[in-house]
Amino acid sequence: QVQLVESGGGLVQAGGSLRLSCAASGRTFTGYRMGWYRQAPGKEREFVANIIWSGGSTYYADSVKGRFTISRDNAKNTMYLQMNSLKAEDTAVYYCNATPQGSIRPDYWGQGTQVTVTS
């Protein structure tokens, strides 16, 4: 059974940092694009960042560029999102997913982890 499990969310003051983790199990993700999305209350889910599991190429939403860093540890089958200089508008439930390269539809989603930034 394939699972993506997020952790690391919490409550932080504006300007602070958090590191989210997405632990993957049940298969290897060679040939996948791993991503972070977020959904704030009353808003649609939006893209945050993604990384090619094999090659490590990354891509970021403009709203987080320069503040967030996506990375992965192949040996641990885990993806990370280092979030620095957090703002109140970063408050959301953060989800990780896995999408086959060449596809736009994710195969797998995690259950989400809440990030709350107080101003």
PDB file of C-alpha atoms in Angstrom:
ATOM      1  CA  GLN A   1       0.000   0.000   0.000  1.00  0.00           C
ATOM      2  CA  VAL A   2       1.436   3.339  -1.073  1.00  0.00           C
ATOM      3  CA  GLN A   3       1.329   6.081   1.523  1.00  0.00           C
ATOM      4  CA  LEU A   4       2.458   9.682   1.761  1.00  0.00           C
ATOM      5  CA  VAL A   5       2.501  10.970   5.323  1.00  0.00           C
ATOM      6  CA  GLU A   6       3.136  14.632   6.093  1.00  0.00           C
ATOM      7  CA  SER A   7       4.465  15.903   9.398  1.00  0.00           C
ATOM      8  CA  GLY A   8       6.118  18.971  10.867  1.00  0.00           C
ATOM      9  CA  GLY A   9       3.247  21.412  10.794  1.00  0.00           C
ATOM     10  CA  GLY A  10       2.412  23.611  13.735  1.00  0.00           C
ATOM     11  CA  LEU A  11       1.961  27.097  15.093  1.00  0.00           C
ATOM     12  CA  VAL A  12       4.701  29.656  14.452  1.00  0.00           C
ATOM     13  CA  GLN A  13       5.056  33.412  14.625  1.00  0.00           C
ATOM     14  CA  ALA A  14       5.494  35.470  11.491  1.00  0.00           C
ATOM     15  CA  GLY A  15       9.137  35.497  10.470  1.00  0.00           C
ATOM     16  CA  GLY A  16       9.708  32.051  11.902  1.00  0.00           C
ATOM     17  CA  SER A  17      10.539  28.754  10.248  1.00  0.00           C
ATOM     18  CA  LEU A  18       9.147  25.256   9.957  1.00  0.00           C
ATOM     19  CA  ARG A  19      10.272  22.153   8.123  1.00  0.00           C
ATOM     20  CA  LEU A  20       7.649  19.847   6.726  1.00  0.00           C
ATOM     21  CA  SER A  21       8.348  16.222   5.886  1.00  0.00           C
ATOM     22  CA  CYS A  22       6.564  13.869   3.519  1.00  0.00           C
ATOM     23  CA  ALA A  23       7.461  10.257   4.213  1.00  0.00           C
ATOM     24  CA  ALA A  24       6.711   7.964   1.294  1.00  0.00           C
ATOM     25  CA  SER A  25       6.267   4.222   1.547  1.00  0.00           C
ATOM     26  CA  GLY A  26       5.021   1.317  -0.508  1.00  0.00           C
ATOM     27  CA  ARG A  27       6.999   1.999  -3.687  1.00  0.00           C
ATOM     28  CA  THR A  28       9.919   3.898  -5.124  1.00  0.00           C
ATOM     29  CA  PHE A  29       9.233   7.204  -6.836  1.00  0.00           C
ATOM     30  CA  THR A  30      11.743   7.099  -9.649  1.00  0.00           C
ATOM     31  CA  GLY A  31      10.053   8.796 -12.588  1.00  0.00           C
ATOM     32  CA  TYR A  32       7.782  10.860 -10.370  1.00  0.00           C
ATOM     33  CA  ARG A  33       7.464  14.533  -9.666  1.00  0.00           C
ATOM     34  CA  MET A  34       6.867  15.121  -5.945  1.00  0.00           C
ATOM     35  CA  GLY A  35       5.023  18.242  -4.930  1.00  0.00           C
ATOM     36  CA  TRP A  36       3.759  20.380  -2.092  1.00  0.00           C
ATOM     37  CA  TYR A  37       0.379  22.062  -2.287  1.00  0.00           C
ATOM     38  CA  ARG A  38      -1.544  24.066   0.269  1.00  0.00           C
ATOM     39  CA  GLN A  39      -5.121  25.019   0.950  1.00  0.00           C
ATOM     40  CA  ALA A  40      -6.156  27.951   3.099  1.00  0.00           C
ATOM     41  CA  PRO A  41      -9.676  28.224   4.554  1.00  0.00           C
ATOM     42  CA  GLY A  42     -12.157  29.266   1.893  1.00  0.00           C
ATOM     43  CA  LYS A  43      -9.571  29.041  -0.889  1.00  0.00           C
ATOM     44  CA  GLU A  44      -8.695  26.532  -3.546  1.00  0.00           C
ATOM     45  CA  ARG A  45      -5.722  24.248  -3.202  1.00  0.00           C
ATOM     46  CA  GLU A  46      -2.655  25.890  -4.728  1.00  0.00           C
ATOM     47  CA  PHE A  47       0.742  24.763  -5.895  1.00  0.00           C
ATOM     48  CA  VAL A  48       3.730  25.518  -3.658  1.00  0.00           C
ATOM     49  CA  ALA A  49       6.748  23.656  -5.025  1.00  0.00           C
ATOM     50  CA  ASN A  50       7.815  20.430  -6.697  1.00  0.00           C
ATOM     51  CA  ILE A  51      10.916  18.363  -7.246  1.00  0.00           C
ATOM     52  CA  ILE A  52      11.840  15.639  -9.697  1.00  0.00           C
ATOM     53  CA  TRP A  53      12.552  12.618  -7.547  1.00  0.00           C
ATOM     54  CA  SER A  54      15.355  11.267  -9.716  1.00  0.00           C
ATOM     55  CA  GLY A  55      17.119  14.386 -10.943  1.00  0.00           C
ATOM     56  CA  GLY A  56      16.314  16.864  -8.215  1.00  0.00           C
ATOM     57  CA  SER A  57      15.131  19.728 -10.430  1.00  0.00           C
ATOM     58  CA  THR A  58      12.882  22.083  -8.505  1.00  0.00           C
ATOM     59  CA  TYR A  59      10.158  24.603  -9.249  1.00  0.00           C
ATOM     60  CA  TYR A  60       8.449  27.105  -6.952  1.00  0.00           C
ATOM     61  CA  ALA A  61       5.377  29.278  -6.857  1.00  0.00           C
ATOM     62  CA  ASP A  62       6.283  32.957  -6.999  1.00  0.00           C
ATOM     63  CA  SER A  63       4.695  33.509  -3.598  1.00  0.00           C
ATOM     64  CA  VAL A  64       7.251  31.270  -1.851  1.00  0.00           C
ATOM     65  CA  LYS A  65      10.321  31.688  -4.040  1.00  0.00           C
ATOM     66  CA  GLY A  66      13.327  32.696  -1.978  1.00  0.00           C
ATOM     67  CA  ARG A  67      11.653  31.683   1.291  1.00  0.00           C
ATOM     68  CA  PHE A  68      10.856  27.977   0.853  1.00  0.00           C
ATOM     69  CA  THR A  69      13.212  25.190  -0.189  1.00  0.00           C
ATOM     70  CA  ILE A  70      12.087  21.777  -1.384  1.00  0.00           C
ATOM     71  CA  SER A  71      14.430  18.810  -1.128  1.00  0.00           C
ATOM     72  CA  ARG A  72      14.367  15.036  -0.914  1.00  0.00           C
ATOM     73  CA  ASP A  73      16.372  12.246   0.646  1.00  0.00           C
ATOM     74  CA  ASN A  74      16.235   9.255  -1.658  1.00  0.00           C
ATOM     75  CA  ALA A  75      17.660   6.916   0.961  1.00  0.00           C
ATOM     76  CA  LYS A  76      14.894   7.813   3.406  1.00  0.00           C
ATOM     77  CA  ASN A  77      12.213   8.069   0.717  1.00  0.00           C
ATOM     78  CA  THR A  78      11.288  11.420   2.233  1.00  0.00           C
ATOM     79  CA  MET A  79      10.650  14.865   0.816  1.00  0.00           C
ATOM     80  CA  TYR A  80      11.015  18.086   2.774  1.00  0.00           C
ATOM     81  CA  LEU A  81       9.813  21.654   2.627  1.00  0.00           C
ATOM     82  CA  GLN A  82      11.927  24.118   4.569  1.00  0.00           C
ATOM     83  CA  MET A  83       9.841  27.213   5.151  1.00  0.00           C
ATOM     84  CA  ASN A  84      11.576  30.386   6.299  1.00  0.00           C
ATOM     85  CA  SER A  85      10.372  33.958   6.804  1.00  0.00           C
ATOM     86  CA  LEU A  86       6.841  32.698   7.242  1.00  0.00           C
ATOM     87  CA  LYS A  87       3.952  35.080   6.756  1.00  0.00           C
ATOM     88  CA  ALA A  88       0.378  34.997   7.975  1.00  0.00           C
ATOM     89  CA  GLU A  89      -0.722  34.289   4.409  1.00  0.00           C
ATOM     90  CA  ASP A  90       1.236  31.031   4.478  1.00  0.00           C
ATOM     91  CA  THR A  91      -1.344  29.665   6.916  1.00  0.00           C
ATOM     92  CA  ALA A  92      -2.908  26.597   5.306  1.00  0.00           C
ATOM     93  CA  VAL A  93      -3.085  22.832   5.300  1.00  0.00           C
ATOM     94  CA  TYR A  94      -0.049  21.591   3.401  1.00  0.00           C
ATOM     95  CA  TYR A  95      -0.279  18.442   1.303  1.00  0.00           C
ATOM     96  CA  CYS A  96       2.329  16.420  -0.525  1.00  0.00           C
ATOM     97  CA  ASN A  97       1.638  14.451  -3.674  1.00  0.00           C
ATOM     98  CA  ALA A  98       3.320  12.285  -6.274  1.00  0.00           C
ATOM     99  CA  THR A  99       2.684  12.696  -9.996  1.00  0.00           C
ATOM    100  CA  PRO A 100       4.193  10.580 -12.774  1.00  0.00           C
ATOM    101  CA  GLN A 101       6.434  12.704 -14.976  1.00  0.00           C
ATOM    102  CA  GLY A 102       4.544  13.545 -18.139  1.00  0.00           C
ATOM    103  CA  SER A 103       1.207  13.477 -16.331  1.00  0.00           C
ATOM    104  CA  ILE A 104      -0.748  16.296 -14.707  1.00  0.00           C
ATOM    105  CA  ARG A 105      -2.801  14.051 -12.444  1.00  0.00           C
ATOM    106  CA  PRO A 106      -1.240  12.968  -9.153  1.00  0.00           C
ATOM    107  CA  ASP A 107      -1.327   9.297  -8.312  1.00  0.00           C
ATOM    108  CA  TYR A 108      -1.012   9.824  -4.582  1.00  0.00           C
ATOM    109  CA  TRP A 109      -1.815  12.460  -1.952  1.00  0.00           C
ATOM    110  CA  GLY A 110      -0.994  12.725   1.708  1.00  0.00           C
ATOM    111  CA  GLN A 111      -3.515  13.605   4.395  1.00  0.00           C
ATOM    112  CA  GLY A 112      -2.135  17.083   5.059  1.00  0.00           C
ATOM    113  CA  THR A 113      -0.506  18.934   7.926  1.00  0.00           C
ATOM    114  CA  GLN A 114      -1.693  22.238   9.355  1.00  0.00           C
ATOM    115  CA  VAL A 115       0.594  25.269   9.348  1.00  0.00           C
ATOM    116  CA  THR A 116      -0.591  28.324  11.237  1.00  0.00           C
ATOM    117  CA  VAL A 117       1.408  31.549  11.178  1.00  0.00           C
ATOM    118  CA  THR A 118       0.444  34.222  13.691  1.00  0.00           C
ATOM    119  CA  SER A 119       1.182  37.866  13.066  1.00  0.00           C
TER     120      SER A 119
END
